[in-house]
């Protein structure tokens, strides 16, 4: 309870106490803090003697002393309302007892009746209670204020009480009760730098969180050691082959738990779909975090990704390009992607409304009751978005951000500094979630994090580019208590990214017909002839799945060239055939002489090759119309795309182009959907007249 002195100092004091006057000096030094209550008691007893001498026979003074005693006790009770209830009651009892005895002694005399006994018993008792209170106030387990100048008092939080605490190996949490009407959460937030200095920890190692049920209670968290200083390799997919509605794991918090992102909304959890702002200065690990998140996303079965990086092109997204449905690596294709996203919003919302969905959910990606293909979730990820904004408009993402959530689309905008000079406030407001890496200064931090998160102790400007991967995640579905908690994104190796691209190639969804039709109409050949990057270990791109094969609820523009949209797809091959061929070659001994021939086979001459008919796009479309007329003349009422596929060579066009023309017939009203998937009814002229 007293200050523990080093052994040498204690011995010096002991030797000093054995000298002349040393004992008295030492005892007075130790007793001095406890003398005031005793001096007050002695003074009250001595003052009663002259008071009785002068006022014994004065009735007016008697009444005045009585009123003064009551007033003094009431004033003490009123003045103690800012203190604890225990201290207030103790003070009021002490003043009432002392003033009451003094009034009686002044009137009747200190030696009258029981007054001497009350004095010699009561005065020492009251003095001792205050001594005991003073001693107990030096509790070393108490972090609050006290006569010894407690930690909280030193940093400007006097009268704050610690009502509870939780201690973990590297984390201590304290529940603080603030003095009502004197201190608020903002006062505690302002004291955090002083607390960090007093505890000798980094500035962002001390954080405070509001209590939602009381403005006078807060929770203080202290993390003395940085457990994130060592990089953590990605442990692998958290939900391999799962839904994008499952949480996306991107790193690790300082206490070992994992920060997660939720992209689609969830009505049951009262959570909206997420639009995300990713911000961090050069060297902060922002791009590595993006690759980690995208790799996790690309292991899910019901999501497609459109990604843009007009500044670094393949430098950031390169390993993941084979798994990305559309990669825009220059400004022209990025602008086309923005137009396609805007066009996809009404088309997708119309589809969701048609099948009774208020917002996207995993069931949307499944085949619907009428046999129509499902609609995967769509994530538009824009790396180095500052360049996109500079060369388009600072409001280019605003409309998408305000409308895309209801269409099953999440927008991710990544940039180094989301200042007002680069992105509009409307766009920042529509990006409701933030993933903030290290920034240059505290002003830059305000562009990504709200004031309450910064007040709670978040300080990304402390990291700058010295701690790559350190970040704060303020996002839908993340508890507010974790918003100011530092995390570090996983480190993903190139081999891991290649494995993700290959292992989940058969799991990943293809774009749905509705989204493809909207993108083709808005972006033209920038979308329909987009580059399809080969899988790792192959030399050919994946089979083009961008061909719409069902009907769409919209009309193509008159100038839309289906030949340009769907012609020229590269062919593919099976790498396993090459492997089998190589194995056969291994069994052949090159030194072994060839066997003698036993049979001679004469082959007929190859017939002359019939040249393919090369038609212009307009001639090819007319040929397709003539083919449809032939089907109608034969009396056929239902056709399939396979019926047209048999005539691909006749038109000198690819199969995907022929399928595109079938879709165009549907949108033009020449064909109509039936109840069976992949079957279309020929619409005759009399049908149109009857309608």
XYZ file of C-alpha atoms in Angstrom:
691
model
C 0.000 0.000 0.000
C 2.955 2.271 0.547
C 5.670 3.020 -1.892
C 8.086 0.112 -2.082
C 11.600 1.467 -1.766
C 14.703 -0.128 -3.220
C 16.716 -2.033 -0.632
C 19.612 0.459 -0.638
C 17.338 3.458 -0.073
C 15.511 1.611 2.672
C 18.795 0.868 4.463
C 19.859 4.518 4.232
C 16.563 5.605 5.808
C 16.971 3.047 8.539
C 20.501 4.269 9.311
C 19.242 7.850 9.356
C 16.534 6.834 11.838
C 19.175 5.620 14.324
C 20.860 9.062 14.380
C 19.914 12.046 16.532
C 16.271 12.970 15.844
C 16.098 10.541 12.924
C 13.295 8.417 14.341
C 11.017 11.387 14.970
C 11.762 12.779 11.527
C 10.946 9.475 9.835
C 7.723 8.949 11.775
C 6.538 12.492 11.081
C 7.247 11.996 7.370
C 5.203 8.812 7.233
C 2.380 10.148 9.450
C 2.029 13.551 7.794
C -0.556 12.482 5.127
C -2.788 11.046 7.886
C -2.745 13.989 10.323
C -5.516 16.269 8.865
C -8.497 14.291 10.332
C -6.856 14.200 13.767
C -6.017 17.902 13.694
C -9.610 18.665 12.708
C -10.919 16.621 15.672
C -8.541 18.285 18.148
C -9.413 21.703 16.789
C -13.149 21.063 17.200
C -12.673 20.055 20.862
C -10.496 23.059 21.703
C -12.827 25.483 19.915
C -15.754 24.309 22.058
C -14.184 25.807 25.217
C -14.255 29.518 24.241
C -17.563 28.968 22.421
C -19.216 27.803 25.683
C -17.604 30.651 27.618
C -19.095 33.344 25.398
C -22.370 31.786 24.156
C -23.624 29.605 27.043
C -26.457 31.958 28.035
C -27.253 33.407 24.559
C -30.447 31.864 23.144
C -29.996 33.540 19.746
C -26.542 32.000 19.287
C -27.954 28.629 20.248
C -30.484 28.838 17.417
C -27.833 30.126 15.031
C -25.415 27.290 15.827
C -28.200 24.762 15.271
C -29.116 26.264 11.894
C -25.433 26.490 10.941
C -24.972 22.793 11.748
C -27.906 21.819 9.519
C -26.751 24.148 6.725
C -23.183 22.855 6.847
C -24.357 19.247 6.650
C -26.688 20.039 3.718
C -23.938 21.885 1.860
C -21.616 18.924 2.290
C -24.241 16.554 0.875
C -24.883 18.885 -2.090
C -21.165 19.383 -2.835
C -20.578 15.638 -2.824
C -22.976 14.828 -5.662
C -20.071 14.688 -8.163
C -18.253 12.091 -6.045
C -19.080 8.486 -5.334
C -22.085 7.709 -3.157
C -19.835 6.191 -0.508
C -17.632 9.297 -0.219
C -20.646 11.604 -0.195
C -22.300 9.718 2.659
C -19.058 9.499 4.661
C -18.469 13.260 4.367
C -22.019 14.166 5.347
C -21.944 11.917 8.445
C -18.590 13.358 9.559
C -19.795 16.978 9.224
C -23.142 16.244 10.914
C -21.496 14.491 13.879
C -18.800 17.132 14.314
C -21.111 20.162 14.001
C -23.763 18.562 16.217
C -21.296 17.841 19.001
C -19.803 21.349 18.723
C -23.257 22.957 19.010
C -24.104 20.905 22.124
C -20.691 21.599 23.688
C -20.977 25.342 23.025
C -24.364 25.496 24.756
C -24.008 23.013 27.637
C -20.241 22.847 27.957
C -17.791 20.200 26.691
C -17.794 18.441 30.073
C -21.590 18.258 30.410
C -23.318 14.873 30.469
C -22.152 12.362 27.817
C -20.335 14.960 25.691
C -16.806 14.062 26.960
C -17.332 10.384 26.223
C -18.782 11.127 22.793
C -15.801 13.298 22.008
C -13.063 10.918 23.100
C -14.726 7.991 21.336
C -16.256 9.689 18.291
C -13.399 11.997 17.251
C -10.719 9.253 17.017
C -13.214 6.950 15.293
C -14.040 9.501 12.598
C -10.361 10.330 12.113
C -9.469 6.666 11.753
C -12.227 6.097 9.165
C -10.667 8.828 7.021
C -7.204 7.365 7.525
C -8.448 3.946 6.438
C -10.153 5.460 3.412
C -6.952 7.258 2.475
C -4.867 4.094 2.781
C -7.304 2.005 0.706
C -7.298 4.674 -1.954
C -3.712 3.646 -2.752
C -4.913 0.327 -4.222
C -2.279 -0.724 -6.795
C -4.901 -2.763 -8.689
C -7.034 0.310 -9.319
C -6.232 2.224 -12.517
C -8.469 5.203 -11.714
C -7.832 8.430 -9.948
C -6.678 8.762 -6.377
C -4.593 10.781 -3.954
C -1.470 9.166 -5.370
C -2.074 10.655 -8.783
C -3.473 7.584 -10.648
C -2.883 6.962 -14.316
C -6.285 8.172 -15.477
C -6.017 11.295 -13.351
C -2.624 12.070 -14.858
C -4.038 12.041 -18.403
C -7.001 14.265 -17.571
C -9.613 11.630 -16.714
C -9.966 12.316 -12.995
C -12.910 10.687 -11.207
C -13.107 7.984 -13.879
C -13.673 4.562 -12.370
C -12.669 1.149 -13.698
C -15.771 -1.021 -13.311
C -14.444 -4.169 -14.964
C -11.475 -5.588 -16.811
C -10.518 -8.497 -19.048
C -6.892 -9.487 -19.481
C -5.640 -11.685 -22.340
C -2.022 -12.629 -23.148
C -1.551 -9.519 -25.303
C -4.709 -7.522 -24.757
C -6.269 -5.781 -21.783
C -9.786 -4.379 -21.880
C -11.153 -2.005 -19.231
C -14.741 -0.866 -18.729
C -14.677 2.775 -17.632
C -17.419 4.679 -15.846
C -17.010 8.385 -16.611
C -18.170 11.022 -14.122
C -21.649 11.929 -15.315
C -21.933 15.406 -16.719
C -18.165 16.013 -16.622
C -16.504 13.728 -19.172
C -17.620 12.195 -22.473
C -16.269 9.743 -25.010
C -14.599 12.630 -26.852
C -12.582 13.493 -23.740
C -11.328 9.922 -23.532
C -10.475 9.938 -27.260
C -8.424 13.115 -26.819
C -6.555 11.508 -23.914
C -5.501 8.423 -25.924
C -2.114 9.848 -27.032
C -1.264 10.667 -23.415
C -2.353 7.201 -22.318
C -0.159 5.617 -25.004
C 2.757 7.752 -23.823
C 2.164 6.842 -20.176
C 1.989 3.138 -21.015
C 4.937 3.317 -23.439
C 3.072 1.693 -26.350
C 2.489 2.771 -29.987
C -0.151 5.482 -30.532
C -2.613 3.082 -32.143
C -2.164 0.437 -29.421
C -4.707 2.234 -27.193
C -8.310 2.414 -28.407
C -11.691 3.331 -27.001
C -15.194 2.199 -27.992
C -18.508 3.766 -27.009
C -21.090 1.888 -24.996
C -24.259 2.061 -27.150
C -26.467 2.028 -24.036
C -24.757 4.790 -22.055
C -22.885 7.969 -22.952
C -21.006 7.828 -19.640
C -19.458 4.384 -20.188
C -16.674 3.418 -22.574
C -14.417 0.440 -23.176
C -10.657 1.009 -23.249
C -8.419 -1.511 -25.010
C -4.637 -1.691 -24.652
C -2.466 -3.964 -26.834
C 1.128 -3.751 -25.561
C 2.875 -5.811 -28.251
C 2.501 -5.800 -32.043
C 1.614 -9.362 -33.024
C 1.194 -8.423 -36.702
C 4.825 -7.572 -37.389
C 5.427 -10.963 -39.026
C 3.718 -11.596 -42.349
C 1.092 -14.327 -42.404
C 0.809 -16.465 -45.568
C -2.677 -17.107 -46.873
C -3.981 -20.305 -45.220
C -6.111 -21.206 -48.249
C -9.752 -20.707 -49.243
C -12.121 -20.280 -46.326
C -15.160 -21.636 -48.227
C -13.860 -23.482 -51.323
C -16.602 -23.847 -53.868
C -19.002 -22.013 -51.566
C -21.220 -19.023 -52.210
C -20.092 -15.420 -52.398
C -22.671 -14.870 -49.639
C -20.246 -16.652 -47.287
C -17.700 -14.362 -45.588
C -14.554 -13.534 -47.545
C -11.492 -13.857 -45.295
C -8.707 -11.394 -46.083
C -6.250 -11.335 -43.172
C -5.782 -11.504 -39.429
C -6.513 -9.158 -36.526
C -4.005 -8.511 -33.770
C -5.850 -10.947 -31.475
C -5.700 -13.794 -33.994
C -9.248 -13.543 -35.352
C -9.851 -12.979 -39.071
C -11.320 -9.859 -40.694
C -14.052 -10.794 -43.159
C -15.979 -9.078 -45.930
C -19.591 -9.662 -46.919
C -20.408 -8.613 -50.480
C -24.122 -9.531 -50.972
C -26.702 -8.231 -48.548
C -28.590 -10.363 -46.062
C -32.097 -9.256 -44.963
C -32.044 -11.691 -42.025
C -28.923 -10.001 -40.650
C -30.157 -6.503 -41.608
C -27.054 -6.109 -43.785
C -26.906 -4.279 -47.114
C -24.724 -5.297 -50.028
C -21.259 -3.790 -49.867
C -19.568 -1.123 -51.959
C -15.936 -0.828 -50.901
C -13.326 1.938 -50.970
C -9.772 0.574 -50.764
C -7.240 3.278 -49.914
C -3.540 3.333 -49.096
C -0.377 5.105 -50.145
C 2.244 3.590 -52.419
C 3.988 0.749 -50.604
C 1.232 0.233 -48.023
C 0.305 -3.231 -49.350
C -2.988 -2.149 -50.888
C -2.480 -4.084 -54.134
C -1.385 -7.219 -52.280
C -4.532 -6.997 -50.177
C -6.612 -6.658 -53.343
C -5.043 -9.777 -54.855
C -5.690 -11.683 -51.613
C -9.365 -10.704 -51.589
C -9.826 -11.450 -55.302
C -8.191 -14.857 -54.943
C -10.655 -15.685 -52.171
C -13.580 -14.430 -54.265
C -12.535 -16.502 -57.282
C -12.893 -19.736 -55.282
C -16.678 -19.227 -55.058
C -19.215 -20.810 -57.386
C -21.756 -18.021 -57.920
C -19.820 -14.836 -58.655
C -18.120 -13.259 -61.648
C -15.518 -10.505 -61.505
C -15.004 -7.583 -63.848
C -11.674 -5.987 -62.990
C -9.951 -2.871 -64.292
C -6.394 -1.576 -63.942
C -5.564 0.979 -66.643
C -2.392 2.108 -64.846
C -0.507 -1.102 -64.006
C -2.238 -3.385 -66.525
C -1.125 -6.969 -65.779
C 1.324 -6.054 -63.005
C -1.249 -6.464 -60.212
C -3.983 -8.620 -61.729
C -1.765 -10.752 -63.987
C -1.865 -14.091 -62.124
C -5.661 -13.922 -61.742
C -6.551 -12.829 -65.286
C -7.556 -16.334 -66.505
C -10.198 -16.487 -63.754
C -11.575 -12.974 -64.279
C -14.592 -12.810 -66.581
C -13.591 -9.417 -68.021
C -10.278 -7.658 -67.466
C -9.992 -4.054 -68.672
C -6.293 -3.222 -68.798
C -6.451 0.055 -70.707
C -8.561 3.182 -70.523
C -10.683 2.400 -73.572
C -11.859 -0.944 -72.232
C -12.251 0.547 -68.729
C -14.683 3.135 -70.078
C -16.536 0.342 -71.864
C -16.704 -1.615 -68.591
C -18.214 1.373 -66.793
C -20.840 1.701 -69.526
C -21.546 -2.029 -69.306
C -22.017 -1.854 -65.519
C -24.464 1.005 -65.878
C -26.390 -0.898 -68.547
C -26.389 -4.117 -66.518
C -28.096 -2.524 -63.505
C -31.611 -2.115 -65.003
C -31.350 -5.411 -66.885
C -30.421 -7.348 -63.740
C -33.008 -5.627 -61.515
C -35.684 -6.446 -64.106
C -34.632 -10.106 -64.013
C -34.661 -10.152 -60.195
C -38.139 -8.615 -60.132
C -39.363 -11.124 -62.709
C -38.444 -14.044 -60.442
C -39.594 -12.403 -57.209
C -36.250 -11.488 -55.633
C -36.045 -8.234 -53.666
C -32.253 -8.432 -53.780
C -29.629 -10.914 -54.904
C -29.331 -14.118 -52.892
C -27.578 -17.439 -53.563
C -30.751 -18.915 -55.060
C -30.488 -16.380 -57.887
C -27.467 -18.232 -59.277
C -29.375 -21.515 -59.574
C -31.512 -22.595 -62.516
C -34.937 -21.046 -62.025
C -38.266 -22.854 -61.894
C -38.993 -22.173 -65.567
C -35.630 -23.590 -66.641
C -33.939 -20.242 -67.181
C -30.265 -20.027 -66.222
C -29.408 -18.288 -62.966
C -27.683 -14.963 -62.406
C -24.323 -14.947 -60.560
C -23.299 -12.072 -58.336
C -21.170 -9.440 -60.073
C -18.202 -7.605 -58.540
C -16.722 -4.647 -60.412
C -13.188 -4.114 -59.060
C -11.393 -0.950 -60.202
C -7.697 -0.780 -59.330
C -5.872 2.573 -59.623
C -9.256 4.242 -59.957
C -7.731 7.733 -59.730
C -6.578 7.417 -63.351
C -10.054 6.314 -64.403
C -11.618 9.289 -62.629
C -9.095 11.750 -64.089
C -9.761 10.629 -67.642
C -13.537 10.363 -67.300
C -15.349 12.262 -64.558
C -15.081 12.548 -60.771
C -18.708 11.354 -60.569
C -18.203 8.368 -62.863
C -18.744 5.869 -59.998
C -21.551 7.776 -58.262
C -24.479 6.417 -60.248
C -23.194 2.856 -60.115
C -22.590 3.146 -56.376
C -26.083 4.458 -55.723
C -27.974 1.916 -57.831
C -25.918 -1.267 -58.208
C -26.609 -2.842 -54.806
C -30.183 -3.710 -55.685
C -28.984 -5.405 -58.887
C -26.637 -7.876 -57.202
C -23.539 -5.846 -58.038
C -20.774 -4.706 -55.677
C -18.440 -1.874 -56.643
C -14.849 -1.792 -55.369
C -12.842 1.399 -55.963
C -9.146 1.272 -55.094
C -6.941 4.369 -55.023
C -4.056 5.910 -53.116
C -5.811 9.048 -51.855
C -9.568 9.588 -52.005
C -9.340 13.362 -51.605
C -11.939 15.829 -52.847
C -9.639 16.715 -55.721
C -9.842 13.171 -57.093
C -13.232 11.766 -56.153
C -16.513 13.525 -55.460
C -18.099 13.510 -52.033
C -21.173 11.827 -53.547
C -19.035 8.918 -54.698
C -17.377 8.618 -51.287
C -20.795 8.636 -49.646
C -22.034 5.819 -51.902
C -19.026 3.656 -51.016
C -20.257 2.782 -47.559
C -17.399 0.468 -46.554
C -13.671 1.137 -46.315
C -10.504 -0.923 -46.280
C -7.816 1.563 -45.248
C -4.104 0.755 -45.416
C -1.250 3.051 -44.361
C -1.606 6.701 -45.418
C 0.781 9.636 -45.466
C -0.756 11.826 -42.724
C -3.757 12.177 -40.438
C -5.562 14.377 -42.980
C -5.436 11.586 -45.570
C -6.919 9.239 -42.972
C -10.068 11.393 -42.834
C -10.728 10.656 -46.519
C -11.273 6.984 -45.730
C -12.286 6.709 -42.060
C -15.080 8.478 -40.199
C -14.342 10.701 -37.221
C -15.724 8.199 -34.716
C -13.330 5.510 -35.995
C -10.383 7.900 -35.758
C -11.501 9.036 -32.302
C -11.643 5.411 -31.226
C -7.899 5.116 -31.870
C -7.528 4.205 -35.559
C -4.309 5.772 -36.866
C -3.308 4.525 -40.342
C -0.988 7.528 -40.714
C 1.289 5.989 -38.059
C 2.096 3.085 -40.419
C 2.594 5.061 -43.632
C 4.419 2.644 -45.986
C 6.571 1.153 -43.243
C 4.163 -1.676 -42.393
C 2.761 -3.143 -45.639
C -0.526 -4.954 -45.241
C -1.563 -3.228 -41.997
C -5.116 -1.991 -42.372
C -8.467 -1.145 -40.828
C -11.650 -2.743 -42.158
C -14.803 -0.665 -41.664
C -17.429 -2.619 -43.559
C -20.967 -3.972 -43.496
C -21.156 -6.990 -41.231
C -17.998 -6.092 -39.269
C -18.803 -5.252 -35.596
C -18.130 -1.634 -34.657
C -15.830 -2.803 -31.880
C -13.432 -4.031 -34.593
C -13.468 -0.945 -36.803
C -10.469 0.578 -35.014
C -8.682 -2.758 -34.535
C -5.544 -3.155 -36.706
C -5.419 -6.098 -39.073
C -2.914 -7.344 -41.610
C -3.802 -8.814 -44.982
C -2.539 -12.261 -45.891
C 0.475 -12.645 -48.138
C -0.330 -14.700 -51.245
C 2.394 -16.418 -53.245
C 2.264 -16.666 -57.045
C 2.012 -20.444 -56.793
C -1.083 -20.100 -54.618
C -2.727 -17.777 -57.143
C -2.006 -20.209 -59.999
C -3.496 -23.008 -57.918
C -6.673 -20.990 -57.292
C -7.046 -20.241 -61.004
C -6.604 -23.902 -62.002
C -8.305 -25.730 -59.134
C -11.544 -23.754 -59.294
C -11.833 -23.323 -63.065
C -14.670 -25.849 -63.181
C -16.403 -24.273 -60.192
C -16.503 -20.647 -61.259
C -19.656 -19.332 -62.849
C -19.940 -17.869 -66.331
C -21.717 -14.625 -67.005
C -25.474 -14.973 -67.275
C -27.280 -14.161 -70.544
C -28.980 -11.055 -69.152
C -25.744 -9.455 -68.018
C -23.963 -10.465 -71.209
C -26.656 -8.982 -73.421
C -26.596 -5.686 -71.535
C -22.795 -5.559 -71.666
C -22.724 -6.428 -75.367
C -25.214 -3.702 -76.158
C -23.377 -1.047 -74.131
C -19.749 -2.001 -74.800
C -19.922 -3.761 -78.167
C -16.809 -5.650 -79.235
C -14.899 -4.320 -76.206
C -16.908 -6.902 -74.292
C -17.816 -9.548 -76.850
C -14.247 -9.797 -78.163
C -12.518 -9.284 -74.845
C -9.260 -11.133 -74.265
C -9.651 -14.574 -72.725
C -6.407 -15.304 -70.901
C -5.122 -18.913 -70.906
C -5.007 -21.017 -67.779
C -1.545 -21.539 -66.266
C 0.303 -24.317 -68.088
C -1.675 -23.951 -71.336
C -1.108 -21.931 -74.483
C -4.702 -21.352 -75.503
C -7.387 -19.312 -73.762
C -10.375 -20.888 -72.108
C -13.381 -21.699 -74.233
C -15.299 -18.501 -74.809
C -18.407 -18.628 -72.676
C -19.443 -15.095 -73.428
C -21.968 -16.173 -76.071
C -25.577 -15.414 -75.085
C -27.749 -18.475 -75.799
C -31.136 -17.477 -74.472
C -33.476 -14.584 -75.005
C -33.086 -11.133 -73.512
C -35.689 -8.587 -72.511
C -34.186 -5.788 -74.586
C -33.519 -4.850 -78.235
C -30.174 -4.437 -79.914
C -29.352 -1.063 -81.436
C -29.727 -0.896 -85.198
C -26.001 -0.330 -85.611
C -25.018 -3.315 -83.433
C -22.950 -5.690 -85.575
C -23.413 -9.233 -84.339
C -20.662 -10.430 -86.653
C -18.143 -8.163 -84.963
C -19.527 -9.151 -81.572
C -19.199 -12.895 -81.885
C -16.781 -13.716 -84.733
C -13.212 -14.872 -84.511
C -13.144 -16.933 -81.323
C -9.908 -18.890 -80.913
C -10.058 -22.635 -80.873
C -8.997 -24.639 -77.867
C -7.254 -27.927 -77.319
C -6.935 -30.529 -74.617
C -3.513 -30.516 -72.956
C -4.115 -34.075 -71.707
C -3.899 -35.343 -75.307
C -0.406 -33.914 -75.566
C 0.581 -35.623 -72.324
C -0.715 -38.992 -73.560
C 1.126 -38.543 -76.850
C 4.360 -37.803 -75.026
C 3.950 -40.951 -72.914
C 3.574 -43.048 -76.087
C 6.771 -41.583 -77.497
C 8.622 -42.544 -74.334
C 7.903 -46.235 -75.051
C 9.658 -46.146 -78.462
C 13.292 -47.207 -78.682
C 14.968 -44.989 -81.318
C 17.770 -47.584 -81.847
C 15.368 -50.414 -82.707
C 15.160 -51.102 -86.520
C 11.792 -50.709 -88.173
C 9.868 -53.962 -88.883
C 9.410 -55.188 -92.442
C 6.053 -54.205 -93.964
C 3.574 -57.097 -94.303
C 0.603 -55.337 -95.857
C 0.376 -52.528 -98.366
C -2.778 -50.415 -98.254
C -3.701 -48.174 -101.189
C -5.722 -45.098 -100.217
C -8.030 -43.297 -102.556
C -7.083 -39.831 -103.537
C -8.426 -37.046 -101.311
C -11.362 -35.345 -102.994
C -10.816 -31.709 -103.802
C -11.591 -29.406 -100.883
C -14.758 -27.422 -101.290
C -13.984 -23.763 -100.687
C -15.916 -22.166 -97.851
C -18.325 -19.487 -98.821
C -17.166 -16.209 -97.364
C -20.097 -13.871 -96.842
C -20.146 -10.344 -95.545
C -21.944 -9.755 -92.233
C -25.020 -8.425 -94.014
C -25.064 -11.371 -96.480
C -24.624 -13.832 -93.593
C -27.579 -12.344 -91.733
C -29.717 -12.627 -94.871
C -28.605 -16.240 -95.217
C -29.725 -16.936 -91.647
C -33.107 -15.359 -92.381
C -33.448 -17.531 -95.484
C -32.612 -20.593 -93.369
C -35.320 -19.667 -90.888
C -37.741 -19.220 -93.787
C -36.816 -22.733 -94.971
C -37.622 -24.158 -91.531
C -40.955 -22.344 -91.579
C -41.728 -23.591 -95.092
C -41.079 -27.151 -93.940
C -43.878 -26.699 -91.409
C -41.607 -26.694 -88.384
C -42.890 -24.748 -85.382
C -40.045 -25.302 -82.906
C -36.309 -25.014 -83.532
C -33.160 -25.364 -81.450
C -29.773 -23.657 -81.796
C -28.395 -27.057 -82.846
C -30.609 -26.899 -85.963
C -28.744 -23.785 -87.057
C -25.327 -25.075 -85.968
C -25.372 -27.672 -88.761
C -25.204 -24.809 -91.262
C -22.197 -22.943 -89.809
C -19.880 -23.857 -92.693
C -22.524 -22.849 -95.194
C -22.291 -19.262 -93.965
C -18.563 -19.152 -93.326
C -19.229 -18.170 -89.726
C -18.393 -19.578 -86.296
C -20.846 -21.456 -84.127
C -20.924 -18.660 -81.599
C -21.895 -16.198 -84.321
C -24.772 -18.449 -85.349
C -25.941 -18.606 -81.716
C -25.765 -14.840 -81.584
C -28.024 -14.625 -84.610
C -30.521 -16.944 -82.902
C -30.572 -14.569 -79.950
C -31.025 -11.649 -82.328
C -34.018 -13.427 -83.917
C -35.587 -13.724 -80.470
C -35.090 -10.055 -79.716
C -36.427 -9.107 -83.147
C -39.595 -11.134 -82.550
C -38.921 -13.848 -85.176
C -38.477 -16.475 -82.444
C -40.110 -16.790 -79.013
C -39.264 -18.713 -75.865
C -41.056 -21.931 -75.054
C -41.422 -23.717 -71.756
C -38.344 -25.844 -72.523
C -34.843 -24.497 -72.124
C -33.078 -24.112 -75.488
C -36.241 -24.433 -77.589
C -37.752 -21.558 -79.537
C -41.086 -21.197 -81.321
C -41.152 -19.734 -84.835
C -43.369 -16.654 -84.814
C -45.454 -16.581 -88.010
C -46.986 -13.542 -89.618
C -50.506 -14.658 -88.708
C -49.395 -14.899 -85.065
C -48.333 -11.253 -85.166
C -51.635 -10.221 -86.767
C -53.615 -12.157 -84.152
C -51.618 -10.544 -81.371
